[in-house]
């Protein structure tokens, strides 16, 4: 059994405790229970052992319907107050009427006031309950927000002082009064009777309620109301009541307000220090009114601060200042049913989302910094981005990232669904959208988040004349332009997984300033995402997150979350059978990965990459990491020095020595044609050039192009060349060029004509070079081959002896030690680089098989020669005749010397003995 296995019974207890602490209904039920307990316990009537049961009944009812539970507690307390004092019972009857009228909307505020007001008097003024009033006012103010803290503190303090003056007793909340000035008072309002017995309880309830409708009750009510009014005036203007109310109102308002302003892990503790404001007020009251200063009051305030700090330490945060403010603003959007993402189950912060560090930094710099760092924004004149577009495959975390961003903002972050905007009635959709923007401007600063923005911003050419889409888009464009007026900003954020459908007018700067690609996570990001989702799970200590990341290439964040969920289910199934907690092991993950495939296709990634090259606008874009096996360097390409030199001159010279080239009237090369047998390294050198020259890489594949049909192929050629122009320095690689640009008359001249037009269009551009590769140069249209289009033409022949030896050294790697490379080169005459790579691969496979079987094997010259004797070159003399004819007609165009070596580079002349 694993060491980490725990008893399932203990975990069951932990699970129920966690559910209870996170259950909002349970906390509501407890509040109503506590309010009913203190209210009923403040008027002795029910047997003491019955009171908790009655309060519990109210709490249980409140778990389902909090307003009814609150109302039930007040109704149960009514006969108790009427039993103790007929006049007080009538006053309390007025309270009951108000409660029943307001309970559906304000039940939580009513229950809170029950706790705060009655705690200092409940159960014969039990001292601990008085401390509960001070802590309760702090918690309630944090929960209800700064605005409602005044509506809470003023009546709570006033009612506590009023009850003390009526009952002529000190309260256990240490709110002092000069009791002597309220004497003799009215004895009919005091509670002096003892509780009734259990058997007498039914009759006493009936008689107490019946006495409220007698003539004596009406007469006593007049004197009770008069005394209440007189005492209230005396408390406020003849005693310290007004000062106490001011002290608590200021302290509680400031505490609630600061809780929404202060950031950090100790924000609740820091804001609660505002309670210390009441201490100098009460010290002054003690001196001015000669009522003394109670040290217990100081201890109660300090204890409340400590309790709030401890609750925060254990993850219980009471502050809802920001949430309350956002809910008030959200009411303005009630017609449209919008959501404020920061009010839902959002991530706690951007830091708790795995990966995408560059995107998170971009969002912070574009939104958070200008809005929160006022001094920086003022000094540099920085304003938040007008709009941001996030695009990428489904499941990469666009909406989740927005939820996390919303949780870090102090203003509204409104989630807009197109279904809430669009209407079947003519003109209503545009009106709805304009109304949303108008309200957002009134409640600014705010953010409007359009998820699946393509449903509102689709290209106008894709609609018919009667569709609502173009009208809605026009309204959105006009409203986004109107956001530039002075005042707090309104930021538009859109997310889509079909960015190609968006209208170009929507994506111009000033509307969408930032266009950010949310790609599938790279290796480091996948590792981070696995760690985030596994953070709170029982894991075996040997989980290799790096290995999991390596095995989930092309997985989105949603895919990874699904993998973790399935692994958890497997472990849970094992735990159910074993009866103990089974930690999630590496085997669980690997088993799941056998059956789950990524949801993002390679073809869709190509489309997103094209859109990124066309439209992405951001400063902090991170260069995409490539697997080591995909990185090709110059040293991986043996020979082909002339081609390397031509590429360097075509890209680097115009960038580094532009003025010098103009002075000498030298034009950079625009096109390079590589022709030769398959496997000689034409594509390899293009990959190396892309990596070494840090150039963007565009591909035109003839085979893929012809699948799209003639009309679409012309458009693709035009877009690819434009993309290359916009992302200089750029290499545009045309593979299999003979498939779409043969001599005209063989196929459609439209494609060839478009390609020639684009080649000619490169004259005025810098940093763009077209490299074409072909195995059939004789099929090419002659117009392509003139200087000014393909300035350089290189024959990539099978390597010479020197090149073959270098290739054996490269592909054998560490196993090349002790091998006679010259002998291998002599035995492989006519072999291409691809042929030599395959021979070396087969030779190393012999070593691998020996190692797996436990034997020993050494790689020797003879063992490789034995493989070579069984092979033939992939290039035949017949294939070389085509290249011979092409060279006779066009020759080579390029600078440089022949490659050095004992054997000259083979030309496609008929040579005896070239092959064995």
Coordinates of C-alpha atoms in Angstrom, one line a residue, residues 179-701:
X179 CA -28.2 55.8 33.5
X180 CA -29.2 58.3 36.3
X181 CA -30.7 60.9 33.9
X182 CA -33.1 58.3 32.5
X183 CA -34.6 57.3 35.9
X184 CA -37.2 56.5 37.1
X185 CA -38.2 55.5 33.6
X186 CA -41.3 53.3 33.0
X187 CA -41.6 50.1 35.0
X188 CA -44.1 48.7 32.6
X189 CA -41.3 48.5 29.9
X190 CA -38.8 46.6 32.0
X191 CA -38.3 42.8 31.8
X192 CA -38.6 41.4 35.4
X193 CA -40.7 38.3 35.0
X194 CA -39.2 34.8 35.2
X195 CA -39.7 32.3 32.3
X196 CA -42.8 30.1 32.4
X197 CA -42.7 26.3 32.7
X198 CA -43.0 23.9 29.7
X199 CA -46.6 22.9 30.6
X200 CA -47.7 26.5 31.0
X201 CA -46.1 27.6 27.7
X202 CA -49.1 27.1 25.4
X203 CA -51.5 29.0 27.5
X204 CA -49.0 31.8 28.2
X205 CA -48.4 32.3 24.4
X206 CA -52.2 32.6 23.8
X207 CA -52.7 35.1 26.7
X208 CA -49.6 37.2 25.8
X209 CA -50.7 37.6 22.2
X210 CA -54.3 38.2 23.2
X211 CA -53.3 41.0 25.6
X212 CA -51.9 43.0 22.6
X213 CA -55.4 43.7 21.3
X214 CA -56.9 45.0 24.6
X215 CA -57.8 48.6 25.5
X216 CA -55.1 48.6 28.2
X217 CA -52.5 47.8 25.6
X218 CA -53.6 50.9 23.5
X219 CA -53.3 53.2 26.6
X220 CA -49.9 51.8 27.5
X221 CA -48.6 52.2 24.0
X222 CA -49.0 56.0 24.1
X223 CA -46.8 56.4 27.2
X224 CA -44.3 53.9 25.8
X225 CA -43.9 55.8 22.5
X226 CA -43.5 59.1 24.4
X227 CA -40.8 57.6 26.6
X228 CA -39.0 56.1 23.6
X229 CA -39.0 59.5 21.8
X230 CA -37.8 61.4 24.9
X231 CA -35.0 58.9 25.6
X232 CA -33.9 59.0 22.0
X233 CA -33.6 62.8 22.0
X234 CA -31.8 62.7 25.4
X235 CA -29.4 60.0 24.2
X236 CA -28.4 62.1 21.1
X237 CA -28.3 65.6 22.5
X238 CA -28.1 65.2 26.3
X239 CA -25.7 62.2 26.5
X240 CA -22.9 60.7 24.5
X241 CA -25.1 58.9 22.0
X242 CA -24.4 61.2 19.0
X243 CA -20.6 61.0 19.6
X244 CA -20.7 57.1 19.8
X245 CA -22.8 56.9 16.6
X246 CA -20.3 59.2 14.8
X247 CA -17.3 57.2 16.1
X248 CA -18.7 53.8 14.9
X249 CA -20.0 55.2 11.6
X250 CA -16.6 56.6 10.8
X251 CA -14.6 53.6 11.9
X252 CA -16.8 51.0 10.2
X253 CA -17.1 53.0 6.9
X254 CA -13.4 53.5 6.8
X255 CA -12.7 49.9 7.5
X256 CA -15.1 48.7 4.8
X257 CA -13.7 51.3 2.3
X258 CA -10.1 50.4 3.0
X259 CA -10.8 46.7 2.5
X260 CA -11.6 47.4 -1.1
X261 CA -8.5 49.6 -1.6
X262 CA -5.8 47.7 0.2
X263 CA -4.2 44.9 -1.7
X264 CA -2.2 41.9 -0.5
X265 CA -2.6 38.9 1.7
X266 CA -3.1 41.0 4.9
X267 CA -5.6 43.5 3.5
X268 CA -8.4 42.4 5.9
X269 CA -6.2 42.8 8.9
X270 CA -4.8 46.2 7.8
X271 CA -8.3 47.6 7.1
X272 CA -9.6 46.3 10.5
X273 CA -7.1 48.6 12.2
X274 CA -9.6 51.3 11.5
X275 CA -11.6 50.0 14.5
X276 CA -8.9 51.7 16.7
X277 CA -10.5 55.0 15.8
X278 CA -13.3 54.4 18.3
X279 CA -10.9 54.2 21.2
X280 CA -10.0 57.9 21.5
X281 CA -13.7 58.8 21.0
X282 CA -14.6 56.6 24.0
X283 CA -11.8 57.9 26.1
X284 CA -13.0 61.4 25.5
X285 CA -16.6 60.3 26.3
X286 CA -15.4 58.9 29.6
X287 CA -13.8 62.2 30.6
X288 CA -16.5 64.6 29.2
X289 CA -19.5 62.6 30.6
X290 CA -17.9 61.2 33.7
X291 CA -18.8 57.6 32.8
X292 CA -15.2 56.1 32.9
X293 CA -13.3 54.2 30.3
X294 CA -13.6 50.5 30.4
X295 CA -10.4 48.5 29.7
X296 CA -12.7 45.6 28.6
X297 CA -13.8 47.7 25.7
X298 CA -10.2 48.0 24.5
X299 CA -9.7 44.3 24.8
X300 CA -12.9 43.7 22.8
X301 CA -11.8 45.9 20.0
X302 CA -8.3 44.4 19.9
X303 CA -9.8 40.9 20.0
X304 CA -12.0 41.7 17.0
X305 CA -8.9 42.9 15.0
X306 CA -7.1 39.7 15.9
X307 CA -10.0 37.5 15.0
X308 CA -10.4 39.1 11.6
X309 CA -6.6 38.7 11.0
X310 CA -6.8 35.0 12.0
X311 CA -9.8 34.4 9.7
X312 CA -7.8 35.9 6.8
X313 CA -4.9 33.7 7.7
X314 CA -7.1 30.6 7.3
X315 CA -8.5 31.9 4.0
X316 CA -11.8 33.3 5.3
X317 CA -12.2 36.8 3.7
X318 CA -15.2 38.9 4.8
X319 CA -14.6 41.9 2.6
X320 CA -17.1 42.4 -0.2
X321 CA -16.6 46.2 -0.8
X322 CA -15.5 45.7 -4.4
X323 CA -18.2 43.1 -5.1
X324 CA -20.9 45.3 -3.6
X325 CA -19.9 48.2 -5.8
X326 CA -19.8 46.1 -8.9
X327 CA -23.2 44.7 -8.2
X328 CA -24.6 48.2 -7.9
X329 CA -23.2 49.0 -11.3
X330 CA -24.4 45.7 -12.8
X331 CA -28.0 46.6 -11.9
X332 CA -27.9 49.2 -14.7
X333 CA -27.4 46.4 -17.2
X334 CA -30.4 44.4 -15.9
X335 CA -32.3 44.6 -19.1
X336 CA -29.6 42.6 -21.0
X337 CA -28.8 40.0 -18.3
X338 CA -25.1 40.7 -18.4
X339 CA -22.6 39.1 -16.1
X340 CA -19.7 40.7 -14.2
X341 CA -17.0 38.1 -14.5
X342 CA -15.3 39.2 -11.4
X343 CA -18.4 38.3 -9.3
X344 CA -18.4 34.6 -10.4
X345 CA -16.2 31.7 -9.5
X346 CA -13.2 33.4 -11.1
X347 CA -9.6 32.5 -10.7
X348 CA -8.1 34.4 -7.8
X349 CA -5.5 36.1 -9.9
X350 CA -3.6 36.0 -13.1
X351 CA -0.6 34.4 -11.3
X352 CA -2.7 31.3 -10.6
X353 CA -3.1 30.5 -14.3
X354 CA -0.4 28.2 -15.6
X355 CA 1.7 29.5 -18.6
X356 CA 1.1 32.4 -20.9
X357 CA 3.4 34.6 -18.9
X358 CA 3.9 36.9 -21.9
X359 CA 0.2 37.3 -22.5
X360 CA -0.4 38.1 -18.8
X361 CA 2.3 40.7 -18.8
X362 CA 0.9 42.3 -21.9
X363 CA -2.6 42.5 -20.3
X364 CA -1.1 44.0 -17.1
X365 CA 0.8 46.6 -19.1
X366 CA -2.1 47.5 -21.3
X367 CA -4.9 47.7 -18.7
X368 CA -3.8 47.4 -15.1
X369 CA -0.7 49.6 -15.2
X370 CA -2.4 52.7 -16.8
X371 CA -5.5 52.4 -14.5
X372 CA -3.7 51.6 -11.2
X373 CA -0.3 53.4 -11.5
X374 CA -1.7 56.9 -11.8
X375 CA 1.7 58.6 -11.4
X376 CA 3.2 56.5 -14.3
X377 CA 0.2 57.1 -16.5
X378 CA 0.3 60.9 -15.8
X379 CA 4.1 61.2 -16.3
X380 CA 4.2 59.4 -19.6
X381 CA 0.7 60.1 -20.9
X382 CA -0.1 56.4 -21.0
X383 CA -3.7 55.4 -21.6
X384 CA -5.3 52.0 -21.5
X385 CA -5.7 50.1 -24.7
X386 CA -9.0 51.0 -26.5
X387 CA -9.6 47.4 -27.4
X388 CA -7.9 44.0 -27.2
X389 CA -8.5 40.9 -29.3
X390 CA -7.6 37.4 -28.1
X391 CA -7.7 34.8 -30.7
X392 CA -6.6 31.1 -30.8
X393 CA -7.9 27.6 -30.7
X394 CA -10.7 26.6 -28.4
X395 CA -9.7 25.6 -24.9
X396 CA -6.5 27.7 -24.7
X397 CA -7.9 29.8 -21.8
X398 CA -9.1 33.0 -23.4
X399 CA -12.2 33.3 -21.2
X400 CA -10.5 31.9 -18.2
X401 CA -7.7 34.5 -18.5
X402 CA -10.4 37.2 -18.7
X403 CA -12.0 35.9 -15.5
X404 CA -8.6 36.1 -13.7
X405 CA -8.0 39.6 -15.0
X406 CA -11.5 40.7 -13.8
X407 CA -10.7 39.5 -10.3
X408 CA -7.7 41.8 -10.1
X409 CA -9.7 44.9 -11.2
X410 CA -11.8 47.2 -9.0
X411 CA -14.3 48.0 -11.6
X412 CA -16.9 46.3 -13.8
X413 CA -15.9 43.5 -16.2
X414 CA -19.1 42.8 -18.2
X415 CA -19.5 39.6 -20.1
X416 CA -21.7 40.1 -23.2
X417 CA -23.3 37.3 -25.1
X418 CA -24.4 38.0 -28.6
X419 CA -27.8 36.4 -27.9
X420 CA -28.5 39.1 -25.3
X421 CA -27.9 41.8 -28.0
X422 CA -29.4 40.4 -31.1
X423 CA -33.1 40.7 -31.6
X424 CA -35.6 39.6 -34.2
X425 CA -37.1 43.1 -34.4
X426 CA -35.7 45.5 -37.0
X427 CA -33.5 48.1 -35.4
X428 CA -33.7 46.6 -31.9
X429 CA -30.2 44.9 -32.0
X430 CA -28.4 48.1 -32.9
X431 CA -30.4 49.9 -30.1
X432 CA -29.4 47.3 -27.6
X433 CA -25.7 47.5 -28.5
X434 CA -25.8 51.3 -28.3
X435 CA -27.5 51.1 -24.9
X436 CA -24.8 48.7 -23.5
X437 CA -22.1 51.1 -24.6
X438 CA -24.0 54.1 -23.1
X439 CA -24.4 52.5 -19.7
X440 CA -20.7 51.4 -19.8
X441 CA -19.7 55.0 -20.3
X442 CA -21.8 56.1 -17.4
X443 CA -20.3 53.4 -15.1
X444 CA -16.7 53.9 -16.4
X445 CA -14.1 52.8 -15.9
X446 CA -15.4 49.5 -17.2
X447 CA -14.6 46.7 -19.6
X448 CA -16.9 45.1 -22.1
X449 CA -15.9 41.6 -22.9
X450 CA -17.4 40.2 -26.1
X451 CA -16.8 36.4 -26.1
X452 CA -17.1 34.9 -29.6
X453 CA -16.9 38.5 -31.0
X454 CA -17.1 37.0 -34.5
X455 CA -20.9 36.7 -34.1
X456 CA -21.1 40.5 -34.0
X457 CA -18.1 41.5 -36.0
X458 CA -18.2 39.1 -39.0
X459 CA -17.1 40.4 -42.4
X460 CA -19.9 42.4 -44.0
X461 CA -19.3 40.6 -47.3
X462 CA -20.6 37.4 -45.8
X463 CA -24.1 38.8 -45.2
X464 CA -27.0 39.4 -47.5
X465 CA -28.5 42.9 -47.8
X466 CA -31.3 42.2 -45.3
X467 CA -29.2 40.7 -42.6
X468 CA -28.8 42.4 -39.2
X469 CA -25.1 41.7 -39.0
X470 CA -23.7 44.6 -41.0
X471 CA -25.9 47.1 -39.1
X472 CA -24.8 45.7 -35.8
X473 CA -21.2 45.9 -36.9
X474 CA -21.5 49.5 -38.0
X475 CA -23.0 50.4 -34.6
X476 CA -20.2 48.7 -32.8
X477 CA -17.6 50.5 -34.9
X478 CA -19.3 53.8 -34.2
X479 CA -19.5 53.2 -30.5
X480 CA -15.9 52.0 -30.3
X481 CA -14.8 55.3 -32.0
X482 CA -17.0 57.2 -29.6
X483 CA -15.1 55.8 -26.6
X484 CA -12.2 58.1 -27.2
X485 CA -13.9 61.1 -25.5
X486 CA -12.4 62.4 -22.3
X487 CA -13.3 60.7 -19.0
X488 CA -12.8 57.3 -17.5
X489 CA -12.0 54.7 -20.1
X490 CA -14.3 52.0 -21.5
X491 CA -12.2 49.1 -22.8
X492 CA -13.5 46.5 -25.3
X493 CA -12.1 43.0 -25.2
X494 CA -13.0 40.4 -27.7
X495 CA -12.2 36.7 -27.9
X496 CA -12.7 34.4 -30.9
X497 CA -11.5 31.1 -32.3
X498 CA -12.4 32.0 -35.9
X499 CA -10.5 35.3 -36.4
X500 CA -10.5 34.9 -40.2
X501 CA -14.2 35.8 -40.1
X502 CA -13.7 39.2 -38.5
X503 CA -14.2 42.4 -40.5
X504 CA -10.9 44.2 -41.1
X505 CA -12.5 47.5 -40.1
X506 CA -12.9 46.2 -36.6
X507 CA -9.2 45.3 -36.3
X508 CA -7.6 48.6 -37.1
X509 CA -5.6 50.4 -34.3
X510 CA -7.8 52.8 -32.3
X511 CA -10.5 50.1 -32.1
X512 CA -8.5 47.0 -31.3
X513 CA -5.0 48.2 -30.3
X514 CA -3.8 44.8 -29.3
X515 CA -4.3 41.6 -31.2
X516 CA -2.9 38.7 -29.2
X517 CA -2.5 35.1 -30.3
X518 CA -3.4 32.5 -27.6
X519 CA -1.5 29.6 -29.0
X520 CA -1.6 26.1 -27.6
X521 CA 0.7 26.1 -24.6
X522 CA 4.4 25.3 -25.1
X523 CA 6.4 22.8 -23.1
X524 CA 7.0 25.1 -20.1
X525 CA 3.4 26.3 -20.1
X526 CA 2.0 22.7 -20.2
X527 CA 4.2 21.8 -17.3
X528 CA 2.9 24.8 -15.3
X529 CA -0.7 23.9 -16.3
X530 CA -0.3 20.4 -15.0
X531 CA 1.0 21.7 -11.7
X532 CA -1.8 24.1 -11.3
X533 CA -4.5 21.5 -11.8
X534 CA -2.7 19.0 -9.6
X535 CA -2.0 21.5 -6.8
X536 CA -4.6 20.3 -4.3
X537 CA -4.7 16.6 -5.4
X538 CA -3.1 13.7 -3.5
X539 CA -0.1 12.8 -5.7
X540 CA 2.7 10.2 -5.7
X541 CA 6.0 12.0 -5.1
X542 CA 7.5 10.7 -8.3
X543 CA 5.1 12.5 -10.7
X544 CA 7.3 13.7 -13.6
X545 CA 5.5 16.9 -14.9
X546 CA 8.2 17.5 -17.5
X547 CA 7.5 14.1 -19.0
X548 CA 3.8 14.7 -19.0
X549 CA 4.4 18.0 -20.8
X550 CA 6.5 16.3 -23.4
X551 CA 3.8 13.8 -24.1
X552 CA 1.0 16.4 -24.5
X553 CA 2.3 18.4 -27.4
X554 CA -0.5 20.3 -29.1
X555 CA -2.8 19.8 -26.1
X556 CA -4.7 22.9 -25.1
X557 CA -5.2 23.9 -21.4
X558 CA -8.7 22.4 -21.5
X559 CA -7.2 19.1 -22.9
X560 CA -4.7 19.0 -20.0
X561 CA -7.4 19.7 -17.5
X562 CA -9.4 16.8 -19.0
X563 CA -6.3 14.5 -18.7
X564 CA -6.0 15.4 -15.0
X565 CA -9.7 14.8 -14.4
X566 CA -9.5 11.4 -16.1
X567 CA -6.4 10.4 -14.0
X568 CA -8.3 11.5 -10.9
X569 CA -11.2 9.3 -11.8
X570 CA -8.9 6.3 -12.2
X571 CA -7.3 6.9 -8.8
X572 CA -10.7 7.4 -7.2
X573 CA -11.9 4.1 -8.7
X574 CA -8.8 2.3 -7.2
X575 CA -9.5 4.1 -3.9
X576 CA -13.1 2.9 -3.8
X577 CA -12.0 -0.7 -4.2
X578 CA -9.2 -0.4 -1.7
X579 CA -11.1 1.6 0.9
X580 CA -8.1 4.0 1.4
X581 CA -6.9 7.1 -0.4
X582 CA -4.8 6.1 -3.4
X583 CA -2.5 8.9 -4.5
X584 CA -2.6 9.7 -8.2
X585 CA 0.4 8.0 -9.8
X586 CA 2.4 8.5 -13.0
X587 CA 0.8 5.3 -14.3
X588 CA -2.6 6.8 -14.0
X589 CA -1.6 9.8 -16.2
X590 CA 0.2 7.6 -18.8
X591 CA -2.8 5.3 -19.0
X592 CA -5.1 8.2 -19.7
X593 CA -2.7 9.7 -22.3
X594 CA -2.9 6.5 -24.4
X595 CA -6.6 7.2 -25.2
X596 CA -6.8 11.0 -25.2
X597 CA -5.9 13.0 -28.3
X598 CA -5.5 16.8 -28.6
X599 CA -8.5 18.7 -29.6
X600 CA -6.5 21.2 -31.8
X601 CA -5.7 20.0 -35.3
X602 CA -2.4 20.8 -37.1
X603 CA -4.4 22.3 -40.0
X604 CA -6.1 24.7 -37.7
X605 CA -2.8 25.8 -36.2
X606 CA -1.6 26.7 -39.6
X607 CA -4.6 29.0 -40.1
X608 CA -4.0 30.7 -36.8
X609 CA -0.4 31.2 -37.6
X610 CA -1.3 32.8 -40.9
X611 CA -3.6 35.2 -39.1
X612 CA -1.0 35.9 -36.5
X613 CA 1.5 36.9 -39.2
X614 CA -1.1 39.1 -40.8
X615 CA -2.6 40.9 -37.9
X616 CA -1.0 40.3 -34.5
X617 CA -0.1 43.5 -32.7
X618 CA 1.7 43.3 -29.4
X619 CA 5.0 44.3 -27.8
X620 CA 5.8 41.5 -25.5
X621 CA 5.3 38.6 -28.0
X622 CA 7.4 35.6 -26.9
X623 CA 9.3 33.7 -29.6
X624 CA 7.8 30.3 -30.0
X625 CA 10.1 27.6 -28.7
X626 CA 10.9 24.8 -31.2
X627 CA 11.8 21.3 -30.2
X628 CA 15.5 20.8 -30.4
X629 CA 15.1 18.2 -33.2
X630 CA 13.4 20.9 -35.4
X631 CA 16.2 23.4 -35.1
X632 CA 18.5 23.2 -38.1
X633 CA 21.8 25.2 -38.0
X634 CA 24.4 26.0 -40.6
X635 CA 26.7 23.3 -39.3
X636 CA 23.9 20.7 -39.9
X637 CA 24.2 21.5 -43.6
X638 CA 27.4 20.1 -45.2
X639 CA 28.7 21.9 -48.2
X640 CA 26.4 24.2 -50.2
X641 CA 28.6 27.1 -49.3
X642 CA 27.5 29.0 -52.4
X643 CA 23.9 28.8 -51.4
X644 CA 24.7 29.9 -47.9
X645 CA 26.6 32.9 -49.2
X646 CA 23.8 33.9 -51.5
X647 CA 21.2 33.7 -48.7
X648 CA 23.4 35.8 -46.4
X649 CA 23.8 38.4 -49.2
X650 CA 20.1 38.5 -50.0
X651 CA 18.9 39.1 -46.5
X652 CA 21.7 40.5 -44.3
X653 CA 23.4 42.9 -46.7
X654 CA 20.3 45.0 -47.5
X655 CA 19.7 45.3 -43.7
X656 CA 23.3 46.1 -42.6
X657 CA 24.7 47.9 -45.6
X658 CA 21.8 49.5 -47.3
X659 CA 23.5 52.9 -47.9
X660 CA 26.6 51.2 -49.3
X661 CA 24.6 49.1 -51.7
X662 CA 22.7 52.2 -52.9
X663 CA 26.0 54.0 -53.5
X664 CA 27.3 51.2 -55.6
X665 CA 23.9 50.7 -57.2
X666 CA 23.7 47.1 -56.2
X667 CA 20.2 45.6 -56.0
X668 CA 19.7 42.7 -53.5
X669 CA 18.8 39.3 -54.9
X670 CA 15.1 38.7 -55.0
X671 CA 14.9 35.0 -55.9
X672 CA 17.0 31.9 -55.6
X673 CA 16.2 28.7 -57.5
X674 CA 17.5 25.4 -56.1
X675 CA 17.3 22.4 -58.4
X676 CA 18.7 19.0 -58.1
X677 CA 18.0 15.4 -57.2
X678 CA 15.8 14.6 -54.2
X679 CA 17.6 14.3 -50.9
X680 CA 20.5 16.7 -51.7
X681 CA 19.5 19.2 -49.0
X682 CA 17.4 21.8 -50.8
X683 CA 14.8 22.0 -48.1
X684 CA 17.4 21.5 -45.3
X685 CA 19.4 24.6 -46.2
X686 CA 16.2 26.7 -46.2
X687 CA 15.3 25.6 -42.7
X688 CA 18.9 26.4 -41.5
X689 CA 18.7 29.8 -43.1
X690 CA 15.4 30.6 -41.4
X691 CA 16.8 29.8 -38.0
X692 CA 20.2 31.3 -38.4
X693 CA 19.0 34.6 -40.0
X694 CA 16.1 34.9 -37.6
X695 CA 13.7 35.4 -40.5
X696 CA 10.0 34.7 -40.7
X697 CA 9.3 31.7 -42.8
X698 CA 6.4 31.5 -45.3
X699 CA 5.7 28.4 -47.4
X700 CA 4.0 27.9 -50.7
X701 CA 3.6 24.3 -51.5

